[in-house]
CSV table of C-alpha atoms in Angstrom, one decimal:
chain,number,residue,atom,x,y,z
M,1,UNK,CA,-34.2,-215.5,-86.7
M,2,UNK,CA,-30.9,-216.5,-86.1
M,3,UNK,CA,-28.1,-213.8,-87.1
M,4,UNK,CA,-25.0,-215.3,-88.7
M,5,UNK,CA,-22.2,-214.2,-91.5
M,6,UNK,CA,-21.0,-211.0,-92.3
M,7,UNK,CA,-23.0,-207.7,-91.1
M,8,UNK,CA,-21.2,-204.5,-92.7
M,9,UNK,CA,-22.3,-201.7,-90.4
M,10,UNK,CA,-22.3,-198.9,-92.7
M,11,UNK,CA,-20.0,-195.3,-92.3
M,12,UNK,CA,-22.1,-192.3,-93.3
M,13,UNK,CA,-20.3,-191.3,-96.5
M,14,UNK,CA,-20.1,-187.0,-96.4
M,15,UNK,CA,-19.9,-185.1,-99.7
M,16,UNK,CA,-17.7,-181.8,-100.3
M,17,UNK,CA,-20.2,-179.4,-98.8
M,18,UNK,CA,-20.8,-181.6,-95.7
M,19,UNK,CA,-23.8,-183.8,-96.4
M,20,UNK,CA,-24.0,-186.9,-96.4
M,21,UNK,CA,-23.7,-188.7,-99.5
M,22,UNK,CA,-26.7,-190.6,-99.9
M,23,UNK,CA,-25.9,-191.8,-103.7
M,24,UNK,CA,-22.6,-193.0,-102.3
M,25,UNK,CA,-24.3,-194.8,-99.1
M,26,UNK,CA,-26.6,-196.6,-101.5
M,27,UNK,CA,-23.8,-197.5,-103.6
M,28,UNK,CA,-21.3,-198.8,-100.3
M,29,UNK,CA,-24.9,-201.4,-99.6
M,30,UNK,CA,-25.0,-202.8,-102.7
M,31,UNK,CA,-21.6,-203.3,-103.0
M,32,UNK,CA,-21.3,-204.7,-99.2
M,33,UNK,CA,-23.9,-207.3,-100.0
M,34,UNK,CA,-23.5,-208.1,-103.7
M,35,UNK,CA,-19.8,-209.4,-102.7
M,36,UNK,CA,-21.3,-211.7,-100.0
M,37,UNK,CA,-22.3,-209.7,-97.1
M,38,UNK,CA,-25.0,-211.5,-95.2
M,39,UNK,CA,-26.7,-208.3,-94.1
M,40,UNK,CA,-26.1,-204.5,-93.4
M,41,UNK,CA,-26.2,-201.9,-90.3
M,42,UNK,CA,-27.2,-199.0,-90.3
M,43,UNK,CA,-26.6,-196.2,-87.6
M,44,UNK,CA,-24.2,-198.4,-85.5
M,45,UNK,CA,-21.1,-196.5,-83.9
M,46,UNK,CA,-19.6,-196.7,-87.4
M,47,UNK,CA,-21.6,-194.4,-88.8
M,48,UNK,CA,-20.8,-191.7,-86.5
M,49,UNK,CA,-25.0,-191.2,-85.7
M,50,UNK,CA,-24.5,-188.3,-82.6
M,51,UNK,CA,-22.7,-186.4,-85.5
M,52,UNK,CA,-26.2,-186.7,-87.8
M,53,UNK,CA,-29.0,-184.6,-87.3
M,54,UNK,CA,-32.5,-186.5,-87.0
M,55,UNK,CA,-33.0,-186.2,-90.4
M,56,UNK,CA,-29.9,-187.3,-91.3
M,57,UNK,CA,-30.2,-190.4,-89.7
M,58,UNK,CA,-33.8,-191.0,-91.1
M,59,UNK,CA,-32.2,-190.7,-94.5
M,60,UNK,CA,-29.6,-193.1,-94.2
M,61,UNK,CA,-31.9,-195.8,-92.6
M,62,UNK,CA,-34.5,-195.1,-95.3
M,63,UNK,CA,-31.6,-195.6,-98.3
M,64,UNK,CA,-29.4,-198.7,-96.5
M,65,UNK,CA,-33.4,-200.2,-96.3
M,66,UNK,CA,-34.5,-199.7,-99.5
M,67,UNK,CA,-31.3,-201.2,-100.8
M,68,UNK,CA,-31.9,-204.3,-98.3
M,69,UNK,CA,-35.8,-204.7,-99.3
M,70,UNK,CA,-34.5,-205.0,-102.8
M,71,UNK,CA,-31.1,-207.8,-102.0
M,72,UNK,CA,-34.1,-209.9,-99.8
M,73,UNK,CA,-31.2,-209.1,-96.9
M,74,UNK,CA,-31.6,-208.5,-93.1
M,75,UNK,CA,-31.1,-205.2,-91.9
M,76,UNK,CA,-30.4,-204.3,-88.5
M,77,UNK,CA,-30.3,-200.8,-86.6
M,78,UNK,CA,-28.3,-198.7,-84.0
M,79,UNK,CA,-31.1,-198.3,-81.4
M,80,UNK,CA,-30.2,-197.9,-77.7
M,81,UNK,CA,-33.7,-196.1,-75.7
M,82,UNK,CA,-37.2,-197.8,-75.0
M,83,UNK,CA,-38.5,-195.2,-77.8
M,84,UNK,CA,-36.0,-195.8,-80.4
M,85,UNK,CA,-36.4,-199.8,-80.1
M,86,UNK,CA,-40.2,-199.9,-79.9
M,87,UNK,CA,-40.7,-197.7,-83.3
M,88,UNK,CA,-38.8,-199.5,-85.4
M,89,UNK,CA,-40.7,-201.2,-88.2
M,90,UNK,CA,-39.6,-203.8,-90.8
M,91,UNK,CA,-36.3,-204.6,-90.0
M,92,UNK,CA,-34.5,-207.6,-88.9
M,93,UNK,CA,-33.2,-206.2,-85.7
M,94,UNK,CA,-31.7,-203.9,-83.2
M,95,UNK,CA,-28.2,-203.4,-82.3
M,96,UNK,CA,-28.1,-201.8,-78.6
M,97,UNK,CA,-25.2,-200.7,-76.6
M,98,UNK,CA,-24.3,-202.0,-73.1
M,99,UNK,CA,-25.3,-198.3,-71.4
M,100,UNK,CA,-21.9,-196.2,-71.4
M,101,UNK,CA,-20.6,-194.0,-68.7
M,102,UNK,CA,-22.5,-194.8,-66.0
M,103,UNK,CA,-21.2,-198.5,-65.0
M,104,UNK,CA,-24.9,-199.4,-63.7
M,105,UNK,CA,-23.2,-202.7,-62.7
M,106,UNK,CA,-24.1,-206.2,-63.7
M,107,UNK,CA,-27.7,-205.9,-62.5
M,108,UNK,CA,-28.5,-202.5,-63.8
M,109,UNK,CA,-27.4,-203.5,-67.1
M,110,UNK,CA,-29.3,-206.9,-66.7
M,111,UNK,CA,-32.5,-204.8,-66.2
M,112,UNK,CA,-31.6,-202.8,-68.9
M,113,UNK,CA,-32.4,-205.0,-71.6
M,114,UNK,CA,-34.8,-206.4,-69.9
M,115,UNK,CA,-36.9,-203.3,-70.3
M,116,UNK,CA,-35.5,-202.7,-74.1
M,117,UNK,CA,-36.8,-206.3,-74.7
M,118,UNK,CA,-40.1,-205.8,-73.4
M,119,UNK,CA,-41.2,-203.1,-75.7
M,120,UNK,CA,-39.4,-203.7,-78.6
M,121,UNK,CA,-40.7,-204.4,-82.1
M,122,UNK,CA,-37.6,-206.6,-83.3
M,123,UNK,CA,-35.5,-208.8,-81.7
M,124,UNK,CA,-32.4,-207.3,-79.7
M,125,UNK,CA,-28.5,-208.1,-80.6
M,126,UNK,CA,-26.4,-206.4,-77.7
M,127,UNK,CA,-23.2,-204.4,-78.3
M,128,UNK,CA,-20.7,-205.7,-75.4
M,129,UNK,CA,-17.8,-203.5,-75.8
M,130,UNK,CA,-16.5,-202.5,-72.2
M,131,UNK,CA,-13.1,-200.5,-73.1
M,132,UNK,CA,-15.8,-198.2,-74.5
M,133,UNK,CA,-18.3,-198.4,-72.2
M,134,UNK,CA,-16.5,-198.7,-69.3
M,135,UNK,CA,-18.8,-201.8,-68.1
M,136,UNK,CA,-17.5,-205.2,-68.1
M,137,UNK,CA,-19.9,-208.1,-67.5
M,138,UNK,CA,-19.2,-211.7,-66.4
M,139,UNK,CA,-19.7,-215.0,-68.0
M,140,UNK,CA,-22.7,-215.3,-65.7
M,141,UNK,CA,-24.5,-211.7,-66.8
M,142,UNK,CA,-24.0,-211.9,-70.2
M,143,UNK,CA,-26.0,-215.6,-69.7
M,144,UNK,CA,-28.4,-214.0,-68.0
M,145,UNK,CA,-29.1,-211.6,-70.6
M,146,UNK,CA,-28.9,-214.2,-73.5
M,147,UNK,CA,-31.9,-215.7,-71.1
M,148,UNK,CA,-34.0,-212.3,-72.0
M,149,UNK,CA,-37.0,-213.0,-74.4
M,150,UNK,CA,-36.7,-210.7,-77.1
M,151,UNK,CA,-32.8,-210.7,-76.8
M,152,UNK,CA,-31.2,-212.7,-80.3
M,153,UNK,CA,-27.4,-212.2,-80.1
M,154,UNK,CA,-24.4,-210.4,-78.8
M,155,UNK,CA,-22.1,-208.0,-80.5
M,156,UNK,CA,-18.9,-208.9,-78.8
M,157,UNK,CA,-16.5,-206.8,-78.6
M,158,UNK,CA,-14.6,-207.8,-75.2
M,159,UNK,CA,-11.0,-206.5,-76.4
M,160,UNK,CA,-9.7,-209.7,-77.0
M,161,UNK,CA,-10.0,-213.5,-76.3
M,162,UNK,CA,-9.8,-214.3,-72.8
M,163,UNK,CA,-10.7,-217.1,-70.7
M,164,UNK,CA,-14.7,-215.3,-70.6
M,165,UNK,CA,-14.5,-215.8,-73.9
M,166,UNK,CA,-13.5,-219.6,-74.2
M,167,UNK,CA,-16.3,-220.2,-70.7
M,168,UNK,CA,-19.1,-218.2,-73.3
M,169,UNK,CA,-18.5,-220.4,-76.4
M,170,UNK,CA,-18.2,-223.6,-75.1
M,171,UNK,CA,-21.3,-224.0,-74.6
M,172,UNK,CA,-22.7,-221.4,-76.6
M,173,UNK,CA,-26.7,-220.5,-75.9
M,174,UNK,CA,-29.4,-222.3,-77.9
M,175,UNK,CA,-30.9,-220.2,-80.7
M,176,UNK,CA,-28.2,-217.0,-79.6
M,177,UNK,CA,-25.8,-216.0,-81.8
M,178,UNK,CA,-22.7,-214.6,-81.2
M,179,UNK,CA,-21.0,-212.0,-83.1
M,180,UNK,CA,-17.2,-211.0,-83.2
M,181,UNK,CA,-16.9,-207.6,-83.5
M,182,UNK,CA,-13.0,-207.2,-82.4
M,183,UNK,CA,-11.9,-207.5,-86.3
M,184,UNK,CA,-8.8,-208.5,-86.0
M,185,UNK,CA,-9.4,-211.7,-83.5
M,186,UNK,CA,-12.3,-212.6,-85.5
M,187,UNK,CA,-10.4,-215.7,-86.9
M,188,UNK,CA,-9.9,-216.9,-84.0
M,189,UNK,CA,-13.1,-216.4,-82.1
M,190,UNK,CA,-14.8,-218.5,-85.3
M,191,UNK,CA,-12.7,-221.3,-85.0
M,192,UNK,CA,-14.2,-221.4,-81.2
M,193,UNK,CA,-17.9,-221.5,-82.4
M,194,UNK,CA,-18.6,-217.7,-83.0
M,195,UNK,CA,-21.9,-217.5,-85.6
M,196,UNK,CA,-20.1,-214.4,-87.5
M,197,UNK,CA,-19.2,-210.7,-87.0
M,198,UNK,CA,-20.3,-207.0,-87.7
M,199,UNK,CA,-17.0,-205.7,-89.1
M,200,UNK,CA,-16.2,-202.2,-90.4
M,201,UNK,CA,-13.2,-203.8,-91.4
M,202,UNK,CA,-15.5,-205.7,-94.4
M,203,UNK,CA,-16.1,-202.4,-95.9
M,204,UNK,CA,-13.2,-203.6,-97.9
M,205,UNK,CA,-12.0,-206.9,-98.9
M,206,UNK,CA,-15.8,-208.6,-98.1
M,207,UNK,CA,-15.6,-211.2,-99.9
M,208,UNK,CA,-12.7,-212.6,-98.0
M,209,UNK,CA,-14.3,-211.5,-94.8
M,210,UNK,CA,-17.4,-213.8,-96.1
M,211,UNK,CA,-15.0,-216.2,-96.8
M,212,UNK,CA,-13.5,-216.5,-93.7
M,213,UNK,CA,-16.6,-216.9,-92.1
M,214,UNK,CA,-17.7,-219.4,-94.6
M,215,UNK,CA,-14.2,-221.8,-94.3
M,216,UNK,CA,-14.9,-221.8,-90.7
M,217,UNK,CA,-18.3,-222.6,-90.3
M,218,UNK,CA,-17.2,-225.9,-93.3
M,219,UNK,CA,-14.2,-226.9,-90.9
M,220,UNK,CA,-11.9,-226.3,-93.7
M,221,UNK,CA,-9.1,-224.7,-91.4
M,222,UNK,CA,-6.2,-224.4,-94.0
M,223,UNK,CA,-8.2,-221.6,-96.0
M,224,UNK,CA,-9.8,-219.9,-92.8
M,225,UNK,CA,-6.2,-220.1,-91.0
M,226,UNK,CA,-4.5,-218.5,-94.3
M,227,UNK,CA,-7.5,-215.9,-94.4
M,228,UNK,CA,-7.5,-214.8,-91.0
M,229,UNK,CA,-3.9,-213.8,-90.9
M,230,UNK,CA,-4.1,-211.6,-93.8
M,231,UNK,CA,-7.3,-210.4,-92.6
M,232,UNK,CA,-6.3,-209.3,-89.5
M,233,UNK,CA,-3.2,-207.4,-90.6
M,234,UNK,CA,-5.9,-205.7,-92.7
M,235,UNK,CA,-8.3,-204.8,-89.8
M,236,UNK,CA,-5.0,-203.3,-87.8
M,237,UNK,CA,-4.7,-201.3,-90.2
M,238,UNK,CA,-8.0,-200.3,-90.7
M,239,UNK,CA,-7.8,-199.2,-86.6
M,240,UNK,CA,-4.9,-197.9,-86.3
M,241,UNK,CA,-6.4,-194.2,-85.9
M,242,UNK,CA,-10.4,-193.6,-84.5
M,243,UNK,CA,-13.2,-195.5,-86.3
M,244,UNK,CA,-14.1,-194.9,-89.6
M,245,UNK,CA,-11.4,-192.6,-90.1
M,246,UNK,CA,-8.9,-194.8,-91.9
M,247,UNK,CA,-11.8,-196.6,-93.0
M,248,UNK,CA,-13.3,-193.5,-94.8
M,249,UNK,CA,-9.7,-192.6,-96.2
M,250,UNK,CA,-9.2,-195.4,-97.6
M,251,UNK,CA,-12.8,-195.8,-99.4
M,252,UNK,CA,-12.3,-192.5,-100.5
M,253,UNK,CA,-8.9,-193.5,-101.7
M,254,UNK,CA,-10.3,-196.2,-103.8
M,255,UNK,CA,-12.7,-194.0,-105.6
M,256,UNK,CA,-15.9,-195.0,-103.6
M,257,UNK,CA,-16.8,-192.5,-101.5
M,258,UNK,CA,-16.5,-188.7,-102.5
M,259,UNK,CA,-14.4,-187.5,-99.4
M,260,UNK,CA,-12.9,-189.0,-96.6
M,261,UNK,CA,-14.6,-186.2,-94.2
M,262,UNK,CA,-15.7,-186.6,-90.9
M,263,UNK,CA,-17.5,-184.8,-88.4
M,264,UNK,CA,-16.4,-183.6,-85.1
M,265,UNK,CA,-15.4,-185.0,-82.4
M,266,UNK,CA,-13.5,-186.8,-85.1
M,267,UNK,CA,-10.4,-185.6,-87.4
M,268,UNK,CA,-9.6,-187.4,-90.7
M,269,UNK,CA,-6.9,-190.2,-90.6
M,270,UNK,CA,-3.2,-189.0,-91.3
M,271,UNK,CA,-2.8,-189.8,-95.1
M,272,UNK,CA,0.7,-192.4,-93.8
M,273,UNK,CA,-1.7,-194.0,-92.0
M,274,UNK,CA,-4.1,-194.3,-95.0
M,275,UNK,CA,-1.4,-195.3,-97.3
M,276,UNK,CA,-0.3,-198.0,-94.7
M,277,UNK,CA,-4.4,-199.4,-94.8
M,278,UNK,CA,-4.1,-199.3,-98.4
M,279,UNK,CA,-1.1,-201.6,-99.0
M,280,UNK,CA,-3.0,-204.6,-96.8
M,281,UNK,CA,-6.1,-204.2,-99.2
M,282,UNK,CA,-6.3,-207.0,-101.9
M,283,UNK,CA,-6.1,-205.9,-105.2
M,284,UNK,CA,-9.7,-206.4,-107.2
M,285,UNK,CA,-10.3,-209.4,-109.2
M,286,UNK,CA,-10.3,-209.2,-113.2
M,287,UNK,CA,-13.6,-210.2,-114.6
C-alpha cells in the first residue's frame, strides 16, 4: 500500500473529570475523514499516549478503528517496540519513532528498523524528527532504511527544508512515500514531490489541508500556492505553545471537544495564544 494525502493523527480528547472522551474521539474521526482526510492516527505523539494508561490507549485505538472500518479508511498506529509492532492486527500501518535519547547513531538506528520490520504484522512508516529525538540521519541512512522490507514511508519531520531534503526528493524511492509532517512547510515540500503529510494542524480546516495536497499532486500551483500560505500561518499558530495544546484549545473553543485539558507533563495553552489560533481558522461553509 502506498500511503498518500492527509493523515489526521488524532489528540486524545479528556472530559471534565479527566477521562478521555471517547464520544468526542469518535466524533473528531468522522469529522477528520468525512471533510476529506485520507486516513487517521491513532496513538501518535499527538495524542499524548505516555500520559494514557494501557487501557486508555486500547480504547482509543478500538473507537478511531471502528470509526475507520466503517469510512473503508486506512488507519495507522503509534507503535515504537518489537512487541507493540508484531501484535497489531488489521490496520494499515505503524507509525514508529527514530529511537529518542540515546543517539544510537546512523547504524544503530539502521538496525533498528531493521528488527521492527522483521517481525512486524503491517508495514512500517518512520517518524524522522531529530530536534526531538536528538538523532539526525543523512541522505544516505534514511535510503538505507527506505531499502528495509517491511518499511513503507517516512514521517518527515527534519525542522525545515534543507538541502537533505531537496537530495531525498529528487529522486524519491520507488513505492516509498514520503510524508511532511513539519505543517507549516508542508506546501512547499509537496510542490518538491512529497506524497502527503500527517498534520495535527488538519484537525481544523481539513478540507483545505486535503486540498492543498490535492492542487499539488494536479500541478495546479495558483490554488496550492494561495492555500499554503494561509495554511501555514494557520499551523504557526496551531504550534506556537507544546503540541496539542493550542490544538485542544481551540477545538474546545469551537464546541468539539468538551475541555481543552491535558495531562502532565503538559499545561493548557495560554487562552491569547488560543485566541490568536482561532483568528487563522476559516470560518465554516453555509450549507
Amino acid at each position: 500500500m502506498t500511503f498518500s494525502g492527509v493523515y489526521v493523527p488524532l489528540i486524545t480528547p479528556f472530559d471534565a473529570a479527566g477521562a478521555v472522551a471517547l464520544e468526542a474521539l469518535e466524533c473528531l474521526a468522522h469529522d477528520a475523514l468525512g471533510s476529506g482526510a485520507t486516513g487517521l492516527v491513532a496513538l501518535g505523539t499527538t495524542a499524548e499516549p505516555a500520559a494514557l494508561t494501557a487501557g486508555e490507549r486500547r480504547a482509543v485505538v478500538e473507537v478511531v478503528a471502528r470509526v475507520c472500518r466503517e469510512r473503508h479508511a486506512p488507519l495507522v498506529v503509534g507503535a515504537d517496540s518489537a512487541a507493540e509492532v508484531a501484535g497489531l492486527r488489521g490496520v494499515a500501518g505503524a507509525l514508529s519513532l527514530v529511537p529518542p535519547f540515546l543517539r544510537p547513531g546512523e547504524d544503530g538506528v539502521v538496525a533498528h528498523f531493521e528488527a521492527l520490520a522483521a517481525v512486524a504484522a503491517v508495514p512500517l512508516i518512520v517518524y524522522h524528527v531529530p530536534y526531538r529525538t536528538g538523532q539526525q540521519l543523512s541522505t544516505g541512512a534514511l535510503r538505507r532504511i527506505t531499502a528495509i522490507d517491511g518499511i513503507a514511508g517516512i514521517k518527515y519531520a527534519n525542522g525545515g527544508i534543507d538541502a537533505g531534503t531537496a537530495e531525498l526528493l529528487a529522486d524519491p524511492p520507488a513505492d516509498f512515500a514520503v510524508l511532511g509532517a513539519d505543517d507549516a512547510v508542508l506546501s512547499p515540500l509537496l510542490a518538491m514531490g512529497a506524497h502527503g503529510g500527517i498534520l495535527a494542524s488538519a484537525h481544523v480546516a481539513t478540507a483545505d489541508f486535503a486540498g492543498l495536497v490535492a492542487a499539488w499532486h494536479a500541478g495546479d500551483a495558483v490554488r496550492a500556492r494561495a492555500l499554503g500560505g494561509r495554511l501555514a500561518a494557520l499551523s504557526l499558530a496551531l504550534f506556537a505553545e507544546p503540541n496539542p495544546t493550542v490544538i485542544k484549545g481551540v477545538l474546545h473553543a469551537l464546541g468539539r471537544i468538551p475541555t481543552a485539558a491535558v495531562r502532565l507533563p503538559l499545561l493548557p495553552a495560554g487562552a491569547a495564544t488560543v485566541a490568536a489560533a482561532l483568528r487563522h481558522v476559516p470560518a465554516p461553509v453555509a450549507g
